[in-house]
Short mmCIF file of C-alpha atoms and ligand atoms in Angstrom, two decimals:
data_model
loop_
_atom_site.label_atom_id
_atom_site.label_comp_id
_atom_site.label_asym_id
_atom_site.label_seq_id
_atom_site.Cartn_x
_atom_site.Cartn_y
_atom_site.Cartn_z
CA UNK A 1 81.70 -22.54 143.04
CA UNK A 2 82.74 -22.60 146.59
CA UNK A 3 84.74 -19.45 145.99
CA UNK A 4 81.28 -18.00 145.87
CA UNK A 5 81.50 -18.00 149.62
CA UNK A 6 84.50 -15.72 149.57
CA UNK A 7 82.73 -13.56 147.05
CA UNK A 8 79.63 -13.39 149.18
CA UNK A 9 81.45 -12.39 152.34
CA UNK A 10 83.39 -9.70 150.52
CA UNK A 11 80.25 -8.55 148.83
CA UNK A 12 78.31 -8.29 152.05
CA UNK A 13 81.15 -6.33 153.57
CA UNK A 14 80.94 -3.86 150.72
CA UNK A 15 77.18 -3.82 150.88
CA UNK A 16 77.39 -2.76 154.47
CA UNK A 17 79.56 0.06 153.31
CA UNK A 18 76.88 1.28 150.95
CA UNK A 19 74.32 1.21 153.74
CA UNK A 20 76.36 3.26 156.14
CA UNK A 21 75.38 6.87 156.35
CA UNK A 22 78.86 8.26 156.32
CA UNK A 23 82.29 6.79 156.19
CA UNK A 24 84.59 7.36 159.12
CA UNK A 25 87.43 5.56 160.79
CA UNK A 26 85.12 3.17 162.57
CA UNK A 27 83.26 2.10 159.47
CA UNK A 28 86.50 1.57 157.56
CA UNK A 29 87.76 -0.55 160.40
CA UNK A 30 84.62 -2.61 160.27
CA UNK A 31 84.96 -3.10 156.53
CA UNK A 32 88.57 -4.15 156.96
CA UNK A 33 87.52 -6.67 159.56
CA UNK A 34 84.95 -8.15 157.20
CA UNK A 35 87.54 -8.46 154.47
CA UNK A 36 89.99 -10.11 156.84
CA UNK A 37 87.40 -12.61 157.92
CA UNK A 38 86.47 -13.44 154.34
CA UNK A 39 90.08 -13.94 153.24
CA UNK A 40 91.04 -15.99 156.27
CA UNK A 41 88.10 -18.27 155.64
CA UNK A 42 89.42 -18.73 152.13
CA UNK A 43 92.69 -19.95 153.64
CA UNK A 44 94.75 -16.95 152.73
CA UNK A 45 97.94 -16.65 154.74
CA UNK A 46 97.44 -14.54 157.87
CA UNK A 47 100.38 -12.24 157.35
CA UNK A 48 99.34 -11.62 153.78
CA UNK A 49 95.83 -10.77 154.92
CA UNK A 50 97.14 -8.32 157.50
CA UNK A 51 99.42 -6.61 155.00
CA UNK A 52 96.70 -6.36 152.43
CA UNK A 53 94.06 -4.98 154.76
CA UNK A 54 96.53 -2.54 156.26
CA UNK A 55 97.06 -1.11 152.79
CA UNK A 56 93.33 -0.94 152.17
CA UNK A 57 92.78 0.82 155.49
CA UNK A 58 95.51 3.34 154.89
CA UNK A 59 94.34 4.23 151.45
CA UNK A 60 90.67 4.33 152.46
CA UNK A 61 91.40 6.79 155.23
CA UNK A 62 94.00 8.91 153.53
CA UNK A 63 93.15 9.17 149.87
CA UNK A 64 90.81 11.84 148.66
CA UNK A 65 88.33 10.48 146.12
CA UNK A 66 88.71 11.98 142.65
CA UNK A 67 86.15 14.54 141.55
CA UNK A 68 82.73 13.09 140.86
CA UNK A 69 83.39 9.94 142.84
CA UNK A 70 81.91 9.47 146.28
CA UNK A 71 84.03 8.30 149.16
CA UNK A 72 82.20 5.01 149.27
CA UNK A 73 82.72 4.39 145.59
CA UNK A 74 86.34 5.24 146.00
CA UNK A 75 86.74 2.75 148.81
CA UNK A 76 85.18 0.02 146.70
CA UNK A 77 87.69 0.81 144.00
CA UNK A 78 90.53 0.62 146.49
CA UNK A 79 89.40 -2.78 147.73
CA UNK A 80 89.13 -3.96 144.15
CA UNK A 81 92.55 -2.69 143.16
CA UNK A 82 94.33 -3.99 146.20
CA UNK A 83 92.84 -7.46 146.02
CA UNK A 84 93.60 -7.60 142.30
CA UNK A 85 97.24 -6.72 142.90
CA UNK A 86 97.34 -9.22 145.66
CA UNK A 87 96.38 -12.03 143.31
CA UNK A 88 99.37 -11.34 141.16
CA UNK A 89 99.69 -11.09 137.47
CA UNK A 90 98.79 -13.15 134.51
CA UNK A 91 100.73 -14.27 131.49
CA UNK A 92 99.87 -15.01 127.92
CA UNK A 93 101.48 -17.59 125.72
CA UNK A 94 102.37 -15.93 122.46
CA UNK A 95 101.13 -18.16 119.66
CA UNK A 96 101.38 -15.63 116.90
CA UNK A 97 104.66 -16.69 115.42
CA UNK A 98 105.71 -19.04 112.63
CA UNK A 99 107.30 -21.76 114.73
CA UNK A 100 105.14 -24.15 116.73
CA UNK A 101 105.05 -23.35 120.45
CA UNK A 102 105.93 -26.26 122.71
CA UNK A 103 104.37 -26.41 126.15
CA UNK A 104 105.44 -28.82 128.86
CA UNK A 105 102.78 -29.56 131.47
CA UNK A 106 104.13 -30.52 134.88
CA UNK A 107 102.62 -31.11 138.30
CA UNK A 108 102.08 -33.64 141.02
CA UNK A 109 99.82 -36.63 140.80
CA UNK A 110 96.17 -35.83 140.44
CA UNK A 111 96.67 -32.09 140.19
CA UNK A 112 94.75 -32.08 136.92
CA UNK A 113 97.51 -32.12 134.29
CA UNK A 114 95.89 -34.44 131.80
CA UNK A 115 92.51 -32.74 132.06
CA UNK A 116 94.08 -29.31 131.80
CA UNK A 117 96.20 -30.35 128.81
CA UNK A 118 93.03 -31.26 126.94
CA UNK A 119 91.27 -28.12 128.18
CA UNK A 120 94.09 -25.93 126.87
CA UNK A 121 94.11 -27.73 123.52
CA UNK A 122 90.41 -27.13 123.20
CA UNK A 123 90.75 -23.52 124.35
CA UNK A 124 93.28 -22.77 121.62
CA UNK A 125 91.52 -24.82 118.99
CA UNK A 126 88.41 -22.72 119.54
CA UNK A 127 90.55 -19.69 118.89
CA UNK A 128 91.67 -20.99 115.55
CA UNK A 129 95.00 -22.59 116.44
CA UNK A 130 96.09 -26.12 115.60
CA UNK A 131 97.11 -28.04 118.72
CA UNK A 132 98.79 -31.40 119.06
CA UNK A 133 98.92 -33.50 122.24
CA UNK A 134 101.76 -35.69 123.43
CA UNK A 135 101.35 -38.22 126.21
CA UNK A 136 104.65 -38.50 128.03
CA UNK A 137 103.20 -40.21 131.08
CA UNK A 138 104.57 -43.74 131.03
CA UNK A 139 103.85 -44.51 134.67
CA UNK A 140 100.17 -44.18 135.25
CA UNK A 141 98.19 -47.09 133.88
CA UNK A 142 95.79 -45.87 131.26
CA UNK A 143 97.41 -42.46 130.96
CA UNK A 144 97.61 -42.66 127.19
CA UNK A 145 94.08 -43.98 126.96
CA UNK A 146 92.81 -41.07 129.08
CA UNK A 147 94.47 -38.42 126.95
CA UNK A 148 93.45 -40.18 123.76
CA UNK A 149 89.85 -40.23 124.83
CA UNK A 150 89.92 -36.55 125.67
CA UNK A 151 91.66 -35.77 122.39
CA UNK A 152 88.91 -37.53 120.48
CA UNK A 153 86.31 -35.57 122.37
CA UNK A 154 87.86 -32.29 121.26
CA UNK A 155 89.06 -33.42 117.85
CA UNK A 156 92.78 -32.87 118.37
CA UNK A 157 95.50 -35.36 117.37
CA UNK A 158 97.46 -37.14 120.05
CA UNK A 159 100.86 -38.82 120.00
CA UNK A 160 101.81 -41.53 122.44
CA UNK A 161 102.87 -45.09 122.92
CA UNK A 162 100.70 -47.24 125.08
CA UNK A 163 103.53 -49.65 125.86
CA UNK A 164 106.38 -47.18 125.76
CA UNK A 165 108.66 -46.84 128.75
CA UNK A 166 110.81 -43.92 127.80
CA UNK A 167 109.00 -40.65 128.42
CA UNK A 168 111.91 -38.60 127.10
CA UNK A 169 111.97 -40.51 123.83
CA UNK A 170 108.20 -40.24 123.42
CA UNK A 171 108.25 -36.50 124.11
CA UNK A 172 110.98 -36.00 121.57
CA UNK A 173 109.24 -38.02 118.87
CA UNK A 174 105.86 -36.47 119.55
CA UNK A 175 107.15 -32.92 119.45
CA UNK A 176 109.10 -33.65 116.28
CA UNK A 177 106.10 -35.16 114.57
CA UNK A 178 103.85 -32.21 115.37
CA UNK A 179 106.53 -29.74 114.40
CA UNK A 180 106.72 -31.43 111.02
CA UNK A 181 102.97 -31.12 110.78
CA UNK A 182 103.26 -27.40 111.55
CA UNK A 183 100.97 -27.40 114.53
CA UNK A 184 100.65 -24.08 116.35
CA UNK A 185 100.86 -25.41 119.87
CA UNK A 186 102.21 -28.74 121.09
CA UNK A 187 101.17 -29.70 124.59
CA UNK A 188 103.14 -32.39 126.39
CA UNK A 189 101.34 -34.11 129.27
CA UNK A 190 103.69 -35.71 131.79
CA UNK A 191 103.59 -38.11 134.72
CA UNK A 192 102.89 -37.02 138.26
CA UNK A 193 104.05 -39.79 140.48
CA UNK A 194 104.03 -38.83 144.08
CA UNK A 195 106.16 -41.17 146.10
CA UNK A 196 109.36 -40.51 144.23
CA UNK A 197 109.21 -36.80 143.87
CA UNK A 198 112.89 -36.53 143.10
CA UNK A 199 112.74 -38.98 140.23
CA UNK A 200 109.80 -37.03 138.91
CA UNK A 201 111.73 -33.80 138.96
CA UNK A 202 114.65 -35.49 137.23
CA UNK A 203 112.40 -36.77 134.51
CA UNK A 204 110.91 -33.32 134.00
CA UNK A 205 114.38 -31.89 133.69
CA UNK A 206 115.35 -34.52 131.17
CA UNK A 207 112.27 -34.04 129.04
CA UNK A 208 112.73 -30.32 129.23
CA UNK A 209 116.34 -30.63 128.14
CA UNK A 210 115.34 -32.75 125.19
CA UNK A 211 112.38 -30.81 123.81
CA UNK A 212 113.37 -27.35 124.96
CA UNK A 213 109.85 -26.13 125.67
CA UNK A 214 108.83 -22.54 125.07
CA UNK A 215 106.75 -22.65 128.21
CA UNK A 216 106.59 -24.90 131.24
CA UNK A 217 103.17 -24.78 132.86
CA UNK A 218 102.87 -26.01 136.41
CA UNK A 219 99.45 -27.42 137.26
CA UNK A 220 98.44 -26.93 140.88
CA UNK A 221 95.42 -28.19 142.74
CA UNK A 222 93.76 -25.29 144.55
CA UNK A 223 92.29 -27.51 147.23
CA UNK A 224 95.77 -27.37 148.75
CA UNK A 225 95.00 -23.84 149.87
CA UNK A 226 98.03 -21.92 151.05
CA UNK A 227 100.12 -25.09 150.96
CA UNK A 228 100.19 -24.58 147.22
CA UNK A 229 103.07 -22.24 147.87
CA UNK A 230 105.62 -24.87 148.85
CA UNK A 231 104.69 -27.01 145.87
CA UNK A 232 105.00 -24.11 143.49
CA UNK A 233 108.36 -23.17 144.99
CA UNK A 234 109.66 -26.73 144.72
CA UNK A 235 108.84 -26.94 141.04
CA UNK A 236 110.16 -23.48 140.37
CA UNK A 237 113.49 -24.47 141.83
CA UNK A 238 113.95 -27.59 139.75
CA UNK A 239 112.19 -26.84 136.49
CA UNK A 240 111.88 -23.68 134.54
CA UNK A 241 108.26 -22.96 135.45
CA UNK A 242 106.96 -20.07 133.39
CA UNK A 243 103.38 -19.94 134.51
CA UNK A 244 100.89 -21.73 136.67
CA UNK A 245 97.51 -23.22 135.98
CA UNK A 246 95.41 -23.50 139.13
CA UNK A 247 92.76 -26.22 139.00
CA UNK A 248 89.61 -27.16 140.88
CA UNK A 249 88.64 -23.66 141.87
CA UNK A 250 85.06 -24.86 141.63
CA UNK A 251 85.45 -27.31 144.44
CA UNK A 252 87.22 -25.58 147.26
CA UNK A 253 86.72 -23.00 149.92
CA UNK A 254 90.46 -22.51 149.89
CA UNK A 255 90.74 -20.98 146.46
CA UNK A 256 91.74 -17.58 147.71
CA UNK A 257 94.54 -19.16 149.69
CA UNK A 258 95.81 -21.11 146.72
CA UNK A 259 95.74 -18.16 144.34
CA UNK A 260 97.42 -15.76 146.71
CA UNK A 261 100.00 -18.34 147.80
CA UNK A 262 100.91 -19.14 144.23
CA UNK A 263 101.22 -15.52 143.29
CA UNK A 264 103.46 -15.00 146.29
CA UNK A 265 106.05 -17.22 144.61
CA UNK A 266 106.24 -14.68 141.83
CA UNK A 267 105.05 -17.03 139.10
CA UNK A 268 102.17 -15.66 137.09
CA UNK A 269 98.94 -17.62 136.98
CA UNK A 270 97.83 -18.02 133.39
CA UNK A 271 94.70 -20.11 133.60
CA UNK A 272 92.25 -21.41 136.15
CA UNK A 273 90.28 -24.63 136.03
CA UNK A 274 86.73 -24.33 137.24
CA UNK A 275 85.22 -27.75 136.69
CA UNK A 276 85.70 -31.22 135.32
CA UNK A 277 84.41 -30.49 131.85
CA UNK A 278 86.62 -29.51 128.92
CA UNK A 279 85.17 -26.03 128.70
CA UNK A 280 85.73 -25.31 132.39
CA UNK A 281 88.86 -23.28 131.88
CA UNK A 282 89.41 -19.54 131.94
CA UNK A 283 92.26 -17.22 131.36
CA UNK A 284 93.16 -15.81 134.72
CA UNK A 285 92.62 -12.10 134.92
CA UNK A 286 93.07 -10.89 138.47
CA UNK A 287 90.98 -7.77 137.93
CA UNK A 288 88.25 -9.75 136.33
CA UNK A 289 88.37 -12.44 138.92
CA UNK A 290 88.09 -9.96 141.74
CA UNK A 291 85.26 -8.04 140.15
CA UNK A 292 83.38 -11.29 140.05
CA UNK A 293 84.26 -12.06 143.62
CA UNK A 294 83.07 -8.67 144.69
CA UNK A 295 79.86 -9.13 142.78
CA UNK A 296 80.59 -6.55 140.16
CA UNK A 297 80.05 -9.06 137.41
CA UNK A 298 82.16 -9.75 134.47
CA UNK A 299 80.87 -8.94 131.08
CA UNK A 300 84.02 -9.56 129.12
CA UNK A 301 84.35 -13.17 130.26
CA UNK A 302 80.75 -13.71 129.40
CA UNK A 303 81.18 -12.26 125.95
CA UNK A 304 84.29 -14.32 125.44
CA UNK A 305 82.42 -17.49 126.26
CA UNK A 306 79.63 -16.56 123.96
CA UNK A 307 82.09 -15.80 121.23
CA UNK A 308 83.69 -19.19 121.43
CA UNK A 309 80.50 -21.25 121.62
CA UNK A 310 78.81 -19.61 118.66
CA UNK A 311 79.78 -19.48 115.03
CA UNK A 312 81.23 -16.11 114.10
CA UNK A 313 78.24 -15.16 111.95
CA UNK A 314 76.06 -16.17 114.83
CA UNK A 315 77.65 -13.84 117.26
CA UNK A 316 75.49 -10.89 117.96
CA UNK A 317 76.90 -8.48 120.43
CA UNK A 318 74.18 -6.01 119.68
CA UNK A 319 71.65 -8.49 120.83
CA UNK A 320 73.67 -9.20 123.93
CA UNK A 321 73.67 -5.52 124.74
CA UNK A 322 69.96 -5.32 124.21
CA UNK A 323 69.33 -8.32 126.39
CA UNK A 324 71.62 -7.20 129.12
CA UNK A 325 69.93 -3.88 129.27
CA UNK A 326 66.64 -5.62 129.97
CA UNK A 327 64.98 -5.33 126.57
CA UNK A 328 64.60 -8.98 125.85
CA UNK A 329 61.84 -10.84 124.12
CA UNK A 330 61.06 -14.40 125.01
CA UNK A 331 62.58 -15.25 121.64
CA UNK A 332 65.87 -13.70 122.72
CA UNK A 333 65.59 -15.49 126.01
CA UNK A 334 65.11 -18.76 124.13
CA UNK A 335 68.11 -18.13 121.94
CA UNK A 336 70.20 -17.39 124.99
CA UNK A 337 69.02 -20.58 126.65
CA UNK A 338 70.21 -22.53 123.64
CA UNK A 339 73.59 -20.88 123.82
CA UNK A 340 73.76 -21.27 127.54
CA UNK A 341 73.10 -24.99 127.31
CA UNK A 342 76.19 -25.13 125.10
CA UNK A 343 78.19 -23.18 127.59
CA UNK A 344 77.73 -25.27 130.64
CA UNK A 345 75.79 -24.34 133.68
CA UNK A 346 73.47 -21.38 133.69
CA UNK A 347 74.66 -20.55 137.16
CA UNK A 348 78.09 -19.84 135.83
CA UNK A 349 76.69 -17.60 133.16
CA UNK A 350 74.43 -15.77 135.54
CA UNK A 351 77.29 -15.22 137.90
CA UNK A 352 79.05 -13.32 135.20
CA UNK A 353 76.24 -10.91 134.62
CA UNK A 354 76.91 -7.84 136.71
CA UNK A 355 74.67 -7.35 139.66
CA UNK A 356 72.95 -10.65 139.20
CA UNK A 357 75.45 -13.19 140.35
CA UNK A 358 75.36 -12.02 143.88
CA UNK A 359 71.83 -10.84 144.16
CA UNK A 360 69.79 -13.82 143.08
CA UNK A 361 69.10 -16.17 145.93
CA UNK A 362 70.91 -19.39 145.28
CA UNK A 363 67.83 -21.56 144.83
CA UNK A 364 66.66 -19.35 142.04
CA UNK A 365 69.88 -19.71 140.15
CA UNK A 366 69.51 -23.44 140.07
CA UNK A 367 67.88 -23.79 136.69
CA UNK A 368 68.93 -27.30 135.84
CA UNK A 369 69.58 -28.69 132.41
CA UNK A 370 66.36 -30.67 132.54
CA UNK A 371 64.33 -27.59 133.21
CA UNK A 372 66.05 -25.79 130.37
CA UNK A 373 65.03 -28.58 128.04
CA UNK A 374 61.43 -28.32 129.22
CA UNK A 375 61.50 -24.57 128.68
CA UNK A 376 62.79 -25.11 125.20
CA UNK A 377 59.95 -27.50 124.39
CA UNK A 378 57.43 -24.96 125.61
CA UNK A 379 58.92 -22.19 123.56
CA UNK A 380 58.97 -24.35 120.48
CA UNK A 381 55.19 -24.58 120.79
CA UNK A 382 54.75 -20.83 120.89
CA UNK A 383 54.16 -18.61 117.90
CA UNK A 384 56.63 -15.96 116.75
CA UNK A 385 54.31 -13.31 118.06
CA UNK A 386 54.08 -14.90 121.46
CA UNK A 387 57.82 -15.23 121.65
CA UNK A 388 58.10 -11.58 120.80
CA UNK A 389 55.55 -10.56 123.39
CA UNK A 390 54.51 -13.29 125.83
CA UNK A 391 51.92 -11.02 127.47
CA UNK A 392 49.45 -11.68 124.66
CA UNK A 393 48.92 -15.27 125.77
CA UNK A 394 45.64 -15.92 127.55
CA UNK A 395 44.86 -18.88 129.69
CA UNK A 396 43.46 -21.05 126.92
CA UNK A 397 46.57 -20.39 124.84
CA UNK A 398 48.70 -21.37 127.78
CA UNK A 399 46.75 -24.57 128.10
CA UNK A 400 47.20 -25.36 124.43
CA UNK A 401 50.91 -24.64 124.56
CA UNK A 402 51.26 -26.93 127.55
CA UNK A 403 49.46 -29.68 125.66
CA UNK A 404 51.41 -29.10 122.47
CA UNK A 405 54.72 -29.27 124.23
CA UNK A 406 53.77 -32.15 126.47
CA UNK A 407 54.38 -30.05 129.55
CA UNK A 408 52.02 -28.54 132.12
CA UNK A 409 50.36 -25.18 132.55
CA UNK A 410 52.34 -24.80 135.70
CA UNK A 411 55.57 -25.13 133.77
CA UNK A 412 54.51 -22.65 131.15
CA UNK A 413 53.75 -20.17 133.90
CA UNK A 414 57.01 -20.93 135.56
CA UNK A 415 58.84 -20.10 132.37
CA UNK A 416 56.99 -16.79 132.20
CA UNK A 417 57.93 -16.05 135.76
CA UNK A 418 61.58 -16.82 135.17
CA UNK A 419 61.59 -14.72 132.07
CA UNK A 420 59.89 -11.83 133.85
CA UNK A 421 62.26 -12.08 136.72
CA UNK A 422 65.31 -11.99 134.53
CA UNK A 423 63.91 -9.14 132.54
CA UNK A 424 63.18 -7.15 135.65
CA UNK A 425 66.57 -7.78 137.10
CA UNK A 426 68.33 -6.82 133.94
CA UNK A 427 66.23 -3.70 133.73
CA UNK A 428 66.80 -2.63 137.27
CA UNK A 429 70.42 -3.23 136.66
CA UNK A 430 70.58 -1.15 133.54
CA UNK A 431 69.03 1.69 135.50
CA UNK A 432 72.26 1.75 137.32
CA UNK A 433 73.28 0.01 140.44
CA UNK A 434 76.89 -0.28 139.48
CA UNK A 435 79.42 1.39 141.70
CA UNK A 436 80.68 3.66 138.98
CA UNK A 437 79.01 4.64 135.80
CA UNK A 438 75.52 3.35 135.93
CA UNK A 439 74.41 1.94 132.67
CA UNK A 440 75.53 -1.37 131.39
CA UNK A 441 75.87 0.04 127.93
CA UNK A 442 78.48 2.43 129.21
CA UNK A 443 80.21 -0.33 131.00
CA UNK A 444 80.48 -2.40 127.82
CA UNK A 445 81.86 0.56 125.97
CA UNK A 446 84.25 1.63 128.62
CA UNK A 447 85.58 -1.74 129.63
CA UNK A 448 89.34 -1.40 129.28
CA UNK A 449 90.22 -3.57 126.32
CA UNK A 450 93.43 -4.84 127.82
CA UNK A 451 91.41 -6.59 130.49
CA UNK A 452 89.71 -8.76 127.92
N1 GTP B 1 86.23 -30.17 139.91
C1 GTP B 1 87.32 -30.16 139.15
N2 GTP B 1 87.97 -31.30 138.92
C2 GTP B 1 89.07 -31.26 138.16
C3 GTP B 1 89.58 -30.05 137.60
N3 GTP B 1 90.69 -30.35 136.91
C4 GTP B 1 90.87 -31.68 137.03
N4 GTP B 1 89.90 -32.25 137.78
C5 GTP B 1 89.73 -33.66 138.18
O1 GTP B 1 90.86 -34.07 138.91
C6 GTP B 1 91.13 -35.45 138.70
C7 GTP B 1 92.55 -35.65 138.28
O2 GTP B 1 92.76 -35.04 137.01
P1 GTP B 1 93.88 -35.51 135.99
O3 GTP B 1 93.84 -34.57 134.86
O4 GTP B 1 93.76 -36.95 135.67
O5 GTP B 1 95.16 -35.25 136.87
P2 GTP B 1 96.67 -35.56 136.53
O6 GTP B 1 97.49 -34.48 137.11
O7 GTP B 1 96.83 -35.82 135.08
O8 GTP B 1 96.90 -36.89 137.35
P3 GTP B 1 98.12 -37.93 137.15
O9 GTP B 1 98.22 -38.22 135.69
O10 GTP B 1 97.73 -39.13 137.95
O11 GTP B 1 99.31 -37.26 137.70
C8 GTP B 1 90.13 -35.89 137.64
O12 GTP B 1 89.07 -36.54 138.28
C9 GTP B 1 89.67 -34.60 137.01
O13 GTP B 1 88.36 -34.69 136.50
C10 GTP B 1 88.87 -28.83 137.89
O14 GTP B 1 89.23 -27.72 137.49
N5 GTP B 1 87.76 -28.95 138.67
MG1 MG B 2 97.65 -37.39 134.03
#
């Protein structure tokens, strides 16, 4: 993600802080300057940056760290807290009630409504809810076809009328149908014509009046940067926007600008889109988001992803703990690879592991899908014992494995190197390089549950 850049700059600012011998006014000023630079590059509004960094500076210089916490650690916490606040708050849709929840998706053309509608349906389906999709976009050619295709991909029913003209009528019928079928969440995708913005707003109002949605979600393209603010305000004025879904955070250097601008309108951000694929959606948790930006990692998101891509009986948090503390066998590594290939890119997963995301050079994170498949082949040729303890393999075994898996000795060695590297990193991490507590085990245990 290009937001990585923001993360990296913030991270290097904080790293500098850890290198400094002692913290004084000058060093704080330097840190503040680094943060300003990073945020401005991410297209955050200048005044907002100044206000934010002024608060950080004040607190860093005035507050006494609590007992047992060093001044540096305390400053890192301040930066983390202030940036989290700055990104606003989040909002949950309450699905635990008897009535179906109706959600109206609105947003300008190309913002990512249709994609996000399907992403949300899939997100809730994975959590055990029954979604239904309604296509109320009667303007864009192929709109129904697009949603239908996505709905088939995720196995969720869709209502629409390819030749229909009346979006209000379609919305009404679709919502009624799914209410009769006792769905848990009904998502209505709407049109996003651009030229006639006023007509669009009118239509949204009409649909809204007819179906009386429980939640209106505004979909906003983050590549707009701080301009996202005026769009969010415009929609907030005309429709009853309850929360905002910010898309395309994978593809823009302006993500920080978009997020902060949107939160400045006072509307909570509920989800973020981080890619074109169905699974590229995350609940927006400012604290979590910032800890990732700052390179502190994000175990809860990782666990959440793992939870949803594996069958319940398959889920093995114990194993995850073991692995993340560096005690992994090649067999574990293999199992994780299989899961990871279900979860999307390994880079994304690695980024969520504390301490790793920011410290592996980028080239090393690029373990492509193809390579993963090759690794899998190799591991399938290894014995249980070898998977348990790869060190027992000698060079003739390596040769045989390469032959058996139709790969090369070089690749087998490469796999060993990758595995060793990950193991070492996880180990060094578990020895404690986190700002606060130290061990990852502690972190898992002490993670505030309301963050997750
Ligand atoms: N990289 C990336 N692309 C996205 C994301 N969300 C949506 N897109 C892409 O953005 C483009 C537009 O998405 P749509 O879902 O069709 O947008 P829309 O708002 O429904 O567009 P209209 O129906 O024309 O108003 C598509 O190419 C999507 O794949 C995201 O989070 N990341
Ligand atoms: Mg659409």
